[in-house]
Coordinates of C-alpha atoms in Angstrom, one line a residue:
X30 CA 32.8 -10.1 132.1
X31 CA 32.1 -9.2 128.5
X32 CA 34.7 -6.4 128.5
X33 CA 37.3 -8.7 130.0
X34 CA 36.7 -11.3 127.3
X35 CA 36.6 -8.7 124.6
X36 CA 39.9 -7.1 125.8
X37 CA 41.7 -10.4 126.1
X38 CA 40.6 -11.6 122.7
X39 CA 41.6 -8.4 121.0
X40 CA 45.0 -8.4 122.7
X41 CA 45.5 -12.1 121.7
X42 CA 44.6 -11.2 118.1
X43 CA 47.0 -8.3 118.0
X44 CA 49.8 -10.5 119.4
X45 CA 49.1 -13.2 116.8
X46 CA 49.2 -10.5 114.0
X47 CA 52.5 -9.2 115.4
X48 CA 54.0 -12.7 115.2
X49 CA 52.7 -13.4 111.7
X50 CA 53.9 -10.0 110.6
X51 CA 57.5 -10.7 111.8
X52 CA 57.5 -14.0 110.0
X53 CA 56.1 -12.5 106.8
X54 CA 58.6 -9.5 107.0
X55 CA 61.5 -11.9 107.2
X56 CA 60.7 -13.6 103.9
X57 CA 59.0 -10.8 101.9
X58 CA 60.5 -7.6 103.4
X59 CA 57.1 -6.0 103.0
X60 CA 54.9 -4.4 105.7
X61 CA 51.8 -3.7 103.6
X62 CA 49.7 -6.2 105.5
X63 CA 50.6 -5.1 109.0
X64 CA 48.1 -2.3 109.6
X65 CA 45.1 -3.9 107.8
X66 CA 46.0 -7.2 109.6
X67 CA 45.9 -5.5 113.0
X68 CA 42.5 -3.9 112.2
X69 CA 41.0 -7.1 110.8
X70 CA 42.3 -9.2 113.7
X71 CA 41.0 -6.9 116.3
X72 CA 37.5 -6.7 114.7
X73 CA 37.4 -10.4 114.1
X74 CA 38.2 -11.0 117.8
X75 CA 35.5 -8.6 118.8
X76 CA 33.0 -10.3 116.5
X77 CA 33.8 -13.7 118.0
X78 CA 33.6 -12.4 121.5
X79 CA 30.2 -10.8 120.9
X80 CA 28.9 -14.0 119.3
X81 CA 29.8 -15.8 122.6
X82 CA 28.5 -13.1 124.8
X83 CA 25.8 -11.4 122.7
X84 CA 24.6 -7.9 123.6
X85 CA 21.3 -6.1 122.7
X86 CA 22.8 -3.4 120.5
X87 CA 21.8 -4.2 116.8
X88 CA 23.2 -0.9 115.5
X89 CA 26.6 -1.5 117.1
X90 CA 26.7 -5.1 115.8
X91 CA 25.8 -3.9 112.3
X92 CA 28.5 -1.3 112.4
X93 CA 31.0 -3.9 113.5
X94 CA 30.0 -6.1 110.6
X95 CA 30.5 -3.3 108.1
X96 CA 33.9 -2.5 109.6
X97 CA 34.9 -6.1 109.4
X98 CA 34.0 -6.3 105.7
X99 CA 36.0 -3.1 105.0
X100 CA 39.0 -4.4 107.0
X101 CA 38.8 -7.8 105.2
X102 CA 38.8 -6.0 101.8
X103 CA 41.8 -3.9 102.9
X104 CA 43.7 -6.9 104.1
X105 CA 42.9 -8.9 100.9
X106 CA 44.1 -5.9 98.8
X107 CA 47.3 -5.7 100.8
X108 CA 47.9 -9.4 100.4
X109 CA 47.5 -9.2 96.7
X110 CA 49.8 -6.2 96.5
X111 CA 52.4 -8.0 98.5
X112 CA 52.3 -11.1 96.3
X113 CA 52.6 -8.9 93.2
X114 CA 55.6 -7.1 94.7
X115 CA 57.3 -10.4 95.4
X116 CA 56.7 -11.6 91.9
X117 CA 57.9 -8.4 90.3
X118 CA 61.0 -8.3 92.4
X119 CA 62.1 -11.6 91.0
X120 CA 61.7 -10.4 87.4
X121 CA 64.5 -7.9 86.7
X122 CA 64.1 -5.1 84.3
X123 CA 67.6 -3.6 84.8
X124 CA 69.2 -5.9 82.2
X125 CA 70.1 -5.1 78.6
X126 CA 67.4 -7.3 76.9
X127 CA 64.4 -6.8 79.3
X128 CA 61.6 -7.1 76.7
X129 CA 60.0 -10.2 78.4
X130 CA 60.4 -8.7 81.9
X131 CA 58.7 -5.5 80.9
X132 CA 55.9 -7.4 79.3
X133 CA 55.3 -9.4 82.5
X134 CA 55.5 -6.3 84.6
X135 CA 52.9 -4.6 82.5
X136 CA 50.5 -7.5 82.6
X137 CA 50.8 -8.1 86.4
X138 CA 50.4 -4.4 87.2
X139 CA 47.2 -4.1 85.2
X140 CA 45.8 -7.3 86.6
X141 CA 46.5 -6.1 90.1
X142 CA 44.7 -2.9 89.5
X143 CA 41.7 -4.7 88.0
X144 CA 41.7 -7.1 91.0
X145 CA 41.7 -4.2 93.5
X146 CA 38.8 -2.6 91.7
X147 CA 36.8 -5.9 91.8
X148 CA 37.6 -6.3 95.5
X149 CA 36.3 -2.7 96.2
X150 CA 33.1 -3.4 94.2
X151 CA 32.5 -6.7 96.1
X152 CA 33.1 -5.0 99.4
X153 CA 30.5 -2.3 98.6
X154 CA 28.1 -5.0 97.5
X155 CA 28.6 -7.0 100.6
X156 CA 28.0 -3.9 102.8
X157 CA 24.8 -3.1 100.9
X158 CA 23.5 -6.6 101.4
X159 CA 23.7 -6.1 105.2
X160 CA 20.8 -3.6 105.0
X161 CA 17.4 -5.2 104.8
X162 CA 16.1 -2.4 102.7
X163 CA 18.8 -3.1 100.0
X164 CA 17.6 -6.6 99.7
X165 CA 14.1 -5.5 99.1
X166 CA 15.2 -3.0 96.5
X167 CA 17.3 -5.7 94.9
X168 CA 14.3 -7.5 93.3
X169 CA 13.2 -4.2 91.7
X170 CA 16.7 -3.5 90.4
X171 CA 17.1 -6.9 88.9
X172 CA 13.7 -6.5 87.1
X173 CA 15.0 -3.4 85.3
X174 CA 18.6 -4.5 85.0
X175 CA 18.5 -4.5 81.2
X176 CA 17.5 -0.9 81.0
X177 CA 19.9 0.2 83.6
X178 CA 22.7 -1.7 82.0
X179 CA 22.0 -0.1 78.6
X180 CA 21.9 3.4 80.1
X181 CA 25.1 2.8 82.1
X182 CA 26.9 1.5 79.0
X183 CA 25.8 4.4 76.9
X184 CA 26.9 7.0 79.6
X185 CA 30.2 5.3 80.3
X186 CA 31.1 4.0 76.9
X187 CA 34.3 6.1 76.8
X188 CA 35.4 4.9 80.2
X189 CA 34.6 1.3 79.5
X190 CA 36.3 1.5 76.1
X191 CA 39.5 2.7 77.8
X192 CA 39.3 -0.1 80.4
X193 CA 38.9 -2.7 77.7
X194 CA 41.7 -1.0 75.8
X195 CA 43.9 -1.2 78.9
X196 CA 43.4 -4.9 79.1
X197 CA 44.1 -5.3 75.4
X198 CA 47.3 -3.4 75.8
X199 CA 48.4 -5.6 78.7
X200 CA 48.0 -8.9 76.9
X201 CA 48.5 -7.9 73.2
X202 CA 52.1 -6.8 74.0
X203 CA 51.7 -3.6 71.8
X204 CA 53.2 -1.4 74.5
X205 CA 54.8 -2.2 77.8
X206 CA 56.2 -0.4 80.8
X207 CA 59.6 1.3 80.0
X208 CA 59.0 1.0 76.3
X209 CA 60.6 3.8 74.2
X210 CA 57.9 5.3 72.0
X211 CA 57.4 8.3 69.7
X212 CA 53.8 9.7 70.1
X213 CA 52.5 12.9 68.6
X214 CA 56.1 13.8 67.6
X215 CA 57.3 13.4 71.2
X216 CA 60.0 10.9 72.3
X217 CA 59.7 9.3 75.7
X218 CA 59.4 6.2 77.8
X219 CA 56.2 4.5 79.1
X220 CA 56.2 5.4 82.8
X221 CA 52.8 4.0 83.8
X222 CA 49.9 2.1 82.3
X223 CA 46.5 2.1 84.1
X224 CA 43.2 0.8 83.0
X225 CA 42.2 4.1 81.5
X226 CA 45.3 6.1 80.6
X227 CA 49.0 5.8 79.8
X228 CA 51.7 8.1 81.2
X229 CA 54.8 8.9 79.0
X230 CA 57.9 10.3 80.6
X231 CA 59.2 12.6 77.8
X232 CA 62.9 13.3 77.3
X233 CA 62.7 16.8 78.8
X234 CA 61.0 15.5 82.0
X235 CA 57.5 16.4 80.9
X236 CA 54.6 13.9 81.2
X237 CA 52.3 13.1 78.4
X238 CA 49.0 11.5 79.5
X239 CA 47.0 9.7 76.8
X240 CA 43.9 7.5 77.0
X241 CA 44.6 3.8 76.6
X242 CA 42.3 3.7 73.5
X243 CA 44.7 6.0 71.8
X244 CA 47.3 3.2 71.3
X245 CA 44.7 1.0 69.6
X246 CA 43.4 3.6 67.3
X247 CA 46.4 5.8 66.4
X248 CA 49.7 4.6 64.8
X249 CA 52.8 5.2 67.0
X250 CA 56.4 4.2 67.0
X251 CA 57.7 1.6 69.4
X252 CA 61.5 1.5 69.4
X253 CA 61.7 -1.4 71.8
X254 CA 58.9 -3.6 70.5
X255 CA 61.1 -6.7 69.8
X256 CA 64.5 -5.6 71.3
X257 CA 66.2 -2.7 72.9
X258 CA 69.1 -2.4 70.5
X259 CA 68.6 0.2 67.8
X260 CA 70.3 1.7 64.7
X261 CA 70.9 5.4 64.2
X262 CA 72.3 7.7 61.4
X263 CA 74.5 10.8 61.2
X264 CA 74.6 12.8 58.0
X265 CA 77.3 15.3 56.9
X266 CA 77.5 17.4 53.7
X267 CA 81.2 17.9 52.8
X268 CA 83.3 18.9 49.9
X269 CA 84.2 16.5 47.0
X270 CA 87.8 16.3 48.3
X271 CA 86.8 14.5 51.5
X272 CA 88.8 11.3 52.0
X273 CA 86.0 8.8 52.5
X274 CA 88.1 5.8 53.3
X275 CA 90.2 7.7 55.9
X276 CA 87.1 9.0 57.4
X277 CA 85.6 5.5 57.6
X278 CA 88.6 4.2 59.4
X279 CA 88.6 7.2 61.8
X280 CA 85.0 6.6 62.7
X281 CA 85.6 2.9 63.3
X282 CA 88.5 3.7 65.6
X283 CA 86.4 6.1 67.6
X284 CA 83.6 3.6 68.0
X285 CA 85.9 0.9 69.2
X286 CA 87.0 3.2 72.0
X287 CA 83.5 4.2 73.1
X288 CA 81.4 2.2 75.6
X289 CA 78.2 3.5 73.9
X290 CA 78.7 1.4 70.8
X291 CA 77.5 -2.2 71.1
X292 CA 79.8 -3.5 68.3
X293 CA 77.1 -4.5 65.8
X294 CA 77.0 -1.9 63.1
X295 CA 79.6 0.6 61.8
X296 CA 79.0 1.9 58.3
X297 CA 80.0 5.1 56.5
X298 CA 78.6 5.5 53.0
X299 CA 78.3 8.2 50.3
X300 CA 74.5 8.5 49.8
X301 CA 74.5 11.5 47.5
X302 CA 77.1 13.3 45.3
X303 CA 75.3 16.1 43.5
X304 CA 76.0 19.8 42.9
X305 CA 78.7 21.1 45.2
X306 CA 78.5 18.7 48.1
X307 CA 79.0 15.0 48.9
X308 CA 76.6 13.6 51.5
X309 CA 78.0 11.0 53.9
X310 CA 75.8 8.9 56.1
X311 CA 77.2 7.1 59.2
X312 CA 75.2 4.2 60.5
X313 CA 75.9 3.1 64.0
X314 CA 74.2 0.9 66.6
X315 CA 73.7 0.9 70.4
X316 CA 72.1 -1.2 73.1
X317 CA 69.2 1.2 73.8
X318 CA 67.6 4.4 72.7
X319 CA 69.4 6.6 75.3
X320 CA 72.8 5.3 74.4
X321 CA 72.1 5.6 70.7
X322 CA 71.3 9.3 71.0
X323 CA 74.5 10.0 72.9
X324 CA 76.5 7.9 70.4
X325 CA 75.0 9.8 67.4
X326 CA 76.0 13.1 68.9
X327 CA 79.5 11.8 69.8
X328 CA 80.0 10.5 66.2
X329 CA 78.8 13.8 64.7
X330 CA 81.1 15.9 66.9
X331 CA 84.1 13.7 66.4
X332 CA 83.8 13.6 62.6
X333 CA 83.3 17.3 62.4
X334 CA 86.4 17.9 64.6
X335 CA 88.4 15.4 62.6
X336 CA 87.6 17.1 59.3
X337 CA 88.4 20.5 60.7
X338 CA 91.8 19.4 62.1
X339 CA 93.0 16.9 59.4
X340 CA 91.2 17.9 56.2
X341 CA 90.2 21.5 56.3
X342 CA 89.9 21.5 52.5
X343 CA 87.0 19.0 52.7
X344 CA 84.8 21.5 54.6
X345 CA 81.7 22.6 52.6
X346 CA 82.8 25.1 49.9
X347 CA 81.2 27.3 47.3
X348 CA 83.5 27.8 44.2
X349 CA 83.4 30.9 42.1
X350 CA 85.5 32.1 39.1
X351 CA 86.4 35.6 38.2
X352 CA 86.1 36.5 34.5
X353 CA 89.0 38.7 33.3
X354 CA 89.7 40.5 30.0
X355 CA 87.7 43.1 28.0
X356 CA 84.5 44.4 29.3
X357 CA 81.6 42.4 27.9
X358 CA 79.6 44.0 25.1
X359 CA 76.1 44.8 26.1
X360 CA 73.5 43.0 24.1
X361 CA 71.7 45.0 21.4
X362 CA 68.0 45.3 21.1
X363 CA 67.9 42.2 18.9
X364 CA 70.5 40.2 20.8
X365 CA 69.5 39.3 24.3
X366 CA 71.6 36.2 24.9
X367 CA 75.0 35.9 26.7
X368 CA 77.1 33.3 25.0
X369 CA 78.1 31.7 28.3
X370 CA 74.5 30.6 28.7
X371 CA 75.7 27.7 26.4
X372 CA 79.1 27.4 27.9
X373 CA 82.5 28.1 26.3
X374 CA 83.0 24.8 24.4
X375 CA 82.9 24.4 20.7
X376 CA 79.5 22.8 20.9
X377 CA 78.4 25.8 23.0
X378 CA 79.6 28.3 20.4
X379 CA 77.7 26.4 17.6
X380 CA 74.5 26.5 19.7
X381 CA 75.1 30.2 20.4
X382 CA 75.3 31.0 16.7
X383 CA 72.2 28.9 16.0
X384 CA 70.3 30.7 18.7
X385 CA 71.6 34.3 18.5
X386 CA 72.9 34.5 15.0
X387 CA 76.5 35.1 13.9
X388 CA 78.7 37.6 15.7
X389 CA 79.0 41.1 14.2

């Protein structure tokens, strides 16, 4: 009779789980709770059946209780993960200005991980409490809790520091998922944030893993802290004959025909004009870091090509002048100065006479 009741209760529980799963799947499109729900439902049905028809098998009942605790923890973790996935799916990050969305994603992800850790710790504690010996040891452990806590804190101070740093990062908004950052001279996006470390997806598909405490102790660049839009520069050294205004109009025309430009900033300025070159700096803007990099390369290539085709004389040049006429007189032992050190002007000739004496 016991096995009949046990089999019927388990079958009924599995049927109920199947119905609930189909209803949940229709609204959430998630199947994370199906397997843990089946296990928990079957164990719960068995526990209820054995409470109605008890058996003299304490070891089996104890094992069933432990299995029920583990299945309940698994189901609760799956439920939390499902709720988090539903929440995150409604907060889109594939938009231009996704700063708030990335902040919420970071906070929810870290809170979920912390909650799963707490569920695991509680499940282990509940299992230990099912052993009579653990209860007896508990009084001794509580008596020395201060000492154990101090030792544990000293041994795991680095781990605990990273965990605390992870929570600070989540709610201080210093760095978020998908943020563009420059760390240790490397440019990349924040791919993952855990309670103890942060994973950066670098531009060349490498991964840089850093402890969370790094971002609270070391300065780093966050290019998307307040918004995704950025400014970038392109610098060119050209000859003094370069037509700056024509080059400015050409760059503007090129930007207006490119979908990489966000239409905010288009500036071309002469930032230096010394020695044999003129330095021009182009300042452009784009919606995000990836587009800005491509736009800077495009502007540089276009302006170089335009100068080569339209104004070849404006390319960087080094001018020299050949000196013709009689061969220069070699300086005597008491005359070691070339007149051209002072130039060929009247003032230069006077300074030459004052310095080297009158010509013979």
